[in-house]
Amino acid sequence: MEQVLTCNNLCCRQELRENALVTSCSHIFCMECAERLGMAAQETERRNTCPACHSQLNSPEDAVIINFNPSDEYKTTLMSGLRPSIIMDCAGRALSFWAYQTAQDIYYQQHRYRTLADKFSALNIQFEKTVSDANSEIDGLQQKLTGMAAEQDALQRKNDEIGQALKEKSRKVLQLQELYDKVKRKAELGQIQKAASDAVEITLEASQLNHGLEGDDPTQRVPENDNTPAFSQRRINGSGMNTGMPRSHANITREGTFWSRGGGTSCLKLNPQHHRLRVLAVEE
């Protein structure tokens, strides 16, 4: 594999293929970095120090532009006429330059390796921490999910119990409604029967009063020796039954009612719980 030199500017590090600037301190830079740093100028006073080692570049030979693909004529005339010792010295210096660049590249790669290893270690620690936090969160979520499942089961059982209780309550409500309807119908029937009984009683009492008034007429009075009891001489209770008790013309008293004679008027007074019925001003 062919070894390729790279720019010694740490911010660049691009591979060198055609032209480059070589310094006497064994550093090499691409033409873009050399022009940007002011090292490619022909005037010595405009040249700066070496960006890699900060060596002073005072002589024009301290920074030389080289071609990586020289022509055959350049190769022929470059070392021609020089003594072998000088040629060997130049070759040794050139090999030292390559050895230095190789060592610098190794140091750079080791530095990159350590930097990447440190970054990898930091990322690995962060990754392990993230995984640990994620596992802890997953465990917490699983426990929460288990608790929620248990709570859901409890709520489901409670819901079933409430539904069963609701059905039981609904059944009892229906039973109470039926019982209420029966009691209501019975109460209504009782009120109807009571109203009918009161109406019958009032009718019978009115009829009894009329018969009593007719019995006071001397022309219609039953003889004393007549053994057959007259209807007007018998007392009739609220159910319409004949009690067999003779009625008194002077005063008739029956469970809160009375009939009196005096002053030429007659009056029938009923119990307050019934409808009051008054019969007024009946002359003898």
Short mmCIF file of C-alpha atoms in Angstrom, two decimals:
data_model
loop_
_atom_site.label_atom_id
_atom_site.label_comp_id
_atom_site.label_asym_id
_atom_site.label_seq_id
_atom_site.Cartn_x
_atom_site.Cartn_y
_atom_site.Cartn_z
CA MET A 1 0.00 0.00 0.00
CA GLU A 2 1.43 3.37 -1.00
CA GLN A 3 2.01 5.67 1.93
CA VAL A 4 0.56 9.15 1.52
CA LEU A 5 1.59 12.24 3.44
CA THR A 6 -1.06 14.43 5.08
CA CYS A 7 -1.14 18.11 5.92
CA ASN A 8 0.40 18.77 9.33
CA ASN A 9 -2.28 21.35 10.15
CA LEU A 10 -4.47 19.55 12.70
CA CYS A 11 -7.52 21.41 11.46
CA CYS A 12 -6.95 20.14 7.90
CA ARG A 13 -5.18 16.73 7.75
CA GLN A 14 -6.01 16.24 4.07
CA GLU A 15 -3.95 13.91 1.90
CA LEU A 16 -1.27 15.51 -0.28
CA ARG A 17 -1.31 14.42 -3.93
CA GLU A 18 0.32 17.12 -6.12
CA ASN A 19 2.02 20.17 -4.56
CA ALA A 20 2.86 20.96 -0.93
CA LEU A 21 5.02 23.30 1.15
CA VAL A 22 7.88 21.68 3.07
CA THR A 23 9.70 23.43 5.94
CA SER A 24 13.22 22.94 7.24
CA CYS A 25 11.74 21.71 10.54
CA SER A 26 10.38 18.62 8.73
CA HIS A 27 6.74 19.71 8.47
CA ILE A 28 4.59 19.77 5.38
CA PHE A 29 1.40 21.68 4.57
CA CYS A 30 -1.08 21.75 1.74
CA MET A 31 -1.12 24.80 -0.51
CA GLU A 32 -4.47 26.03 0.85
CA CYS A 33 -3.17 26.09 4.45
CA ALA A 34 0.18 27.59 3.33
CA GLU A 35 -1.54 30.44 1.53
CA ARG A 36 -4.01 31.02 4.36
CA LEU A 37 -1.19 31.10 6.94
CA GLY A 38 1.06 33.32 4.76
CA MET A 39 3.78 30.71 4.31
CA ALA A 40 3.65 30.57 0.51
CA ALA A 41 4.83 34.19 0.04
CA GLN A 42 8.12 34.70 -1.77
CA GLU A 43 9.21 37.51 0.54
CA THR A 44 10.92 36.30 3.68
CA GLU A 45 9.52 39.07 5.86
CA ARG A 46 5.97 37.97 5.04
CA ARG A 47 6.52 34.40 6.17
CA ASN A 48 5.33 33.41 9.61
CA THR A 49 6.59 30.83 12.00
CA CYS A 50 5.81 27.16 11.50
CA PRO A 51 2.24 26.47 12.67
CA ALA A 52 3.23 23.01 13.94
CA CYS A 53 6.38 23.71 16.02
CA HIS A 54 6.53 27.54 15.93
CA SER A 55 10.07 27.50 14.44
CA GLN A 56 11.23 30.67 12.69
CA LEU A 57 11.32 30.49 8.91
CA ASN A 58 13.90 33.21 8.15
CA SER A 59 15.69 31.77 5.08
CA PRO A 60 14.03 31.30 1.68
CA GLU A 61 15.14 27.65 1.83
CA ASP A 62 13.24 27.15 5.14
CA ALA A 63 9.93 26.81 3.21
CA VAL A 64 10.02 25.26 -0.26
CA ILE A 65 7.18 24.21 -2.54
CA ILE A 66 7.66 20.68 -3.90
CA ASN A 67 5.98 18.57 -6.56
CA PHE A 68 5.07 14.98 -5.67
CA ASN A 69 5.19 13.93 -9.31
CA PRO A 70 8.44 15.45 -10.72
CA SER A 71 9.45 14.99 -14.34
CA ASP A 72 12.36 12.84 -15.44
CA GLU A 73 14.37 15.91 -16.40
CA TYR A 74 13.94 17.29 -12.86
CA LYS A 75 15.08 14.01 -11.37
CA THR A 76 18.14 14.00 -13.69
CA THR A 77 19.26 17.54 -13.01
CA LEU A 78 18.39 17.68 -9.29
CA MET A 79 21.38 15.70 -7.99
CA SER A 80 23.61 15.87 -11.03
CA GLY A 81 27.18 17.05 -10.36
CA LEU A 82 26.94 16.58 -6.59
CA ARG A 83 29.40 14.45 -4.71
CA PRO A 84 28.14 11.08 -3.55
CA SER A 85 28.46 12.14 0.08
CA ILE A 86 26.20 15.11 -0.53
CA ILE A 87 23.77 12.91 -2.43
CA MET A 88 23.75 10.41 0.46
CA ASP A 89 23.32 13.23 2.96
CA CYS A 90 20.37 14.59 1.00
CA ALA A 91 18.89 11.11 0.74
CA GLY A 92 19.39 10.58 4.48
CA ARG A 93 17.68 13.87 5.27
CA ALA A 94 14.80 12.95 2.97
CA LEU A 95 14.43 9.58 4.66
CA SER A 96 14.56 11.25 8.07
CA PHE A 97 11.76 13.54 6.91
CA TRP A 98 9.65 10.50 5.96
CA ALA A 99 10.46 8.78 9.25
CA TYR A 100 9.48 11.91 11.19
CA GLN A 101 6.23 12.26 9.25
CA THR A 102 5.47 8.58 9.84
CA ALA A 103 6.14 8.98 13.57
CA GLN A 104 3.99 12.12 13.67
CA ASP A 105 1.20 10.30 11.90
CA ILE A 106 1.48 7.43 14.40
CA TYR A 107 1.33 9.89 17.30
CA TYR A 108 -1.65 11.58 15.70
CA GLN A 109 -3.43 8.28 15.21
CA GLN A 110 -2.68 7.30 18.82
CA HIS A 111 -4.04 10.65 19.97
CA ARG A 112 -7.15 10.10 17.92
CA TYR A 113 -7.42 6.58 19.32
CA ARG A 114 -7.17 7.83 22.92
CA THR A 115 -9.66 10.59 22.19
CA LEU A 116 -12.06 8.17 20.57
CA ALA A 117 -11.49 5.65 23.39
CA ASP A 118 -12.31 8.33 25.97
CA LYS A 119 -15.40 9.32 24.02
CA PHE A 120 -16.35 5.67 23.69
CA SER A 121 -15.88 5.14 27.44
CA ALA A 122 -17.97 8.21 28.20
CA LEU A 123 -20.63 7.11 25.73
CA ASN A 124 -20.50 3.56 27.11
CA ILE A 125 -20.97 4.87 30.66
CA GLN A 126 -23.80 7.09 29.48
CA PHE A 127 -25.28 4.16 27.57
CA GLU A 128 -25.09 1.89 30.62
CA LYS A 129 -26.64 4.63 32.76
CA THR A 130 -29.38 5.10 30.16
CA VAL A 131 -29.99 1.35 30.03
CA SER A 132 -30.06 1.16 33.83
CA ASP A 133 -32.48 4.08 34.04
CA ALA A 134 -34.61 2.52 31.30
CA ASN A 135 -34.64 -0.84 33.11
CA SER A 136 -35.56 0.88 36.37
CA GLU A 137 -38.33 2.77 34.62
CA ILE A 138 -39.51 -0.44 32.94
CA ASP A 139 -39.57 -2.21 36.32
CA GLY A 140 -41.50 0.69 37.81
CA LEU A 141 -43.95 0.66 34.91
CA GLN A 142 -44.37 -3.11 35.22
CA GLN A 143 -45.08 -2.79 38.94
CA LYS A 144 -47.49 0.04 38.22
CA LEU A 145 -49.12 -2.06 35.50
CA THR A 146 -49.45 -4.97 37.93
CA GLY A 147 -50.99 -2.68 40.54
CA MET A 148 -53.35 -1.20 37.98
CA ALA A 149 -54.35 -4.71 36.86
CA ALA A 150 -55.07 -5.69 40.47
CA GLU A 151 -56.99 -2.46 40.97
CA GLN A 152 -58.94 -3.12 37.78
CA ASP A 153 -59.83 -6.61 39.03
CA ALA A 154 -60.97 -5.14 42.36
CA LEU A 155 -63.02 -2.49 40.57
CA GLN A 156 -64.50 -5.16 38.30
CA ARG A 157 -65.53 -7.24 41.31
CA LYS A 158 -66.93 -4.15 43.00
CA ASN A 159 -68.79 -3.27 39.81
CA ASP A 160 -70.25 -6.77 39.67
CA GLU A 161 -71.29 -6.52 43.33
CA ILE A 162 -72.87 -3.12 42.72
CA GLY A 163 -74.67 -4.49 39.66
CA GLN A 164 -75.97 -7.44 41.67
CA ALA A 165 -77.04 -5.10 44.49
CA LEU A 166 -78.74 -2.86 41.93
CA LYS A 167 -80.67 -5.82 40.53
CA GLU A 168 -81.71 -6.80 44.07
CA LYS A 169 -82.75 -3.23 44.85
CA SER A 170 -84.69 -3.03 41.59
CA ARG A 171 -86.48 -6.27 42.44
CA LYS A 172 -87.35 -4.93 45.91
CA VAL A 173 -88.50 -1.64 44.39
CA LEU A 174 -90.80 -3.55 42.05
CA GLN A 175 -92.14 -5.56 44.98
CA LEU A 176 -92.68 -2.37 47.00
CA GLN A 177 -94.37 -0.74 44.01
CA GLU A 178 -96.72 -3.71 43.64
CA LEU A 179 -97.41 -3.67 47.40
CA TYR A 180 -98.01 0.07 47.26
CA ASP A 181 -100.42 -0.34 44.36
CA LYS A 182 -102.29 -3.05 46.27
CA VAL A 183 -102.47 -0.91 49.45
CA LYS A 184 -103.53 2.09 47.38
CA ARG A 185 -106.29 0.12 45.68
CA LYS A 186 -107.37 -1.29 49.04
CA ALA A 187 -107.41 2.20 50.59
CA GLU A 188 -109.39 3.55 47.65
CA LEU A 189 -111.85 0.65 47.97
CA GLY A 190 -112.10 1.31 51.72
CA GLN A 191 -112.78 5.00 51.10
CA ILE A 192 -115.38 4.10 48.49
CA GLN A 193 -117.02 1.63 50.88
CA LYS A 194 -116.91 4.17 53.70
CA ALA A 195 -118.41 6.86 51.48
CA ALA A 196 -121.12 4.43 50.35
CA SER A 197 -121.79 3.39 53.96
CA ASP A 198 -121.98 7.04 55.02
CA ALA A 199 -124.35 7.79 52.15
CA VAL A 200 -126.53 4.80 53.10
CA GLU A 201 -126.48 5.82 56.75
CA ILE A 202 -127.41 9.41 55.93
CA THR A 203 -130.19 8.18 53.65
CA LEU A 204 -131.51 5.83 56.34
CA GLU A 205 -131.36 8.53 59.01
CA ALA A 206 -133.18 10.94 56.72
CA SER A 207 -135.77 8.26 56.03
CA GLN A 208 -135.99 7.51 59.76
CA LEU A 209 -136.52 11.21 60.45
CA ASN A 210 -139.27 11.40 57.89
CA HIS A 211 -140.98 8.35 59.40
CA GLY A 212 -140.61 9.88 62.86
CA LEU A 213 -142.28 13.08 61.72
CA GLU A 214 -145.09 11.11 60.18
CA GLY A 215 -145.48 9.12 63.43
CA ASP A 216 -146.18 12.34 65.38
CA ASP A 217 -149.31 12.97 63.31
CA PRO A 218 -152.31 12.03 65.47
CA THR A 219 -154.17 10.81 62.46
CA GLN A 220 -151.39 8.33 61.64
CA ARG A 221 -150.51 7.24 65.20
CA VAL A 222 -150.75 3.53 65.78
CA PRO A 223 -153.22 2.47 68.52
CA GLU A 224 -151.70 1.47 71.82
CA ASN A 225 -153.33 -1.92 71.85
CA ASP A 226 -151.89 -2.76 68.42
CA ASN A 227 -149.29 -5.43 68.93
CA THR A 228 -147.76 -4.92 65.47
CA PRO A 229 -144.81 -2.49 65.79
CA ALA A 230 -144.90 0.38 63.36
CA PHE A 231 -141.80 1.27 61.35
CA SER A 232 -141.92 4.77 62.76
CA GLN A 233 -141.92 3.39 66.31
CA ARG A 234 -138.79 1.29 65.81
CA ARG A 235 -135.22 2.57 65.93
CA ILE A 236 -133.05 1.69 62.95
CA ASN A 237 -129.26 1.59 63.28
CA GLY A 238 -126.72 2.79 60.68
CA SER A 239 -126.76 -0.52 58.83
CA GLY A 240 -130.52 -0.31 58.27
CA MET A 241 -131.41 -2.99 60.86
CA ASN A 242 -134.44 -2.57 63.12
CA THR A 243 -133.28 -2.45 66.73
CA GLY A 244 -136.78 -3.02 68.09
CA MET A 245 -136.54 0.00 70.39
CA PRO A 246 -139.53 2.37 70.36
CA ARG A 247 -138.91 5.90 69.22
CA SER A 248 -139.71 8.70 71.64
CA HIS A 249 -141.55 11.65 70.14
CA ALA A 250 -140.15 13.99 72.74
CA ASN A 251 -136.48 13.18 72.18
CA ILE A 252 -134.71 10.75 69.81
CA THR A 253 -131.00 10.19 70.55
CA ARG A 254 -128.68 8.01 68.39
CA GLU A 255 -124.85 8.09 68.44
CA GLY A 256 -124.34 11.78 68.21
CA THR A 257 -127.68 12.62 66.54
CA PHE A 258 -130.82 13.99 68.16
CA TRP A 259 -134.29 14.98 67.11
CA SER A 260 -136.19 17.47 69.23
CA ARG A 261 -139.61 18.97 69.15
CA GLY A 262 -140.34 22.38 70.42
CA GLY A 263 -141.34 25.78 69.18
CA GLY A 264 -142.99 24.27 66.15
CA THR A 265 -139.67 23.17 64.54
CA SER A 266 -137.79 19.90 64.18
CA CYS A 267 -133.99 19.48 63.69
CA LEU A 268 -131.78 16.45 62.85
CA LYS A 269 -128.06 16.78 63.79
CA LEU A 270 -125.51 14.27 62.39
CA ASN A 271 -122.09 13.18 63.54
CA PRO A 272 -119.33 15.71 62.52
CA GLN A 273 -117.40 13.00 60.72
CA HIS A 274 -120.23 12.62 58.24
CA HIS A 275 -121.79 15.23 56.06
CA ARG A 276 -124.01 17.44 58.18
CA LEU A 277 -127.60 17.23 57.25
CA ARG A 278 -130.06 19.60 58.66
CA VAL A 279 -133.78 19.38 58.23
CA LEU A 280 -135.30 22.67 59.29
CA ALA A 281 -138.67 24.12 59.98
CA VAL A 282 -141.09 21.29 59.73
CA GLU A 283 -144.37 22.33 61.41
CA GLU A 284 -146.35 19.86 63.36
#
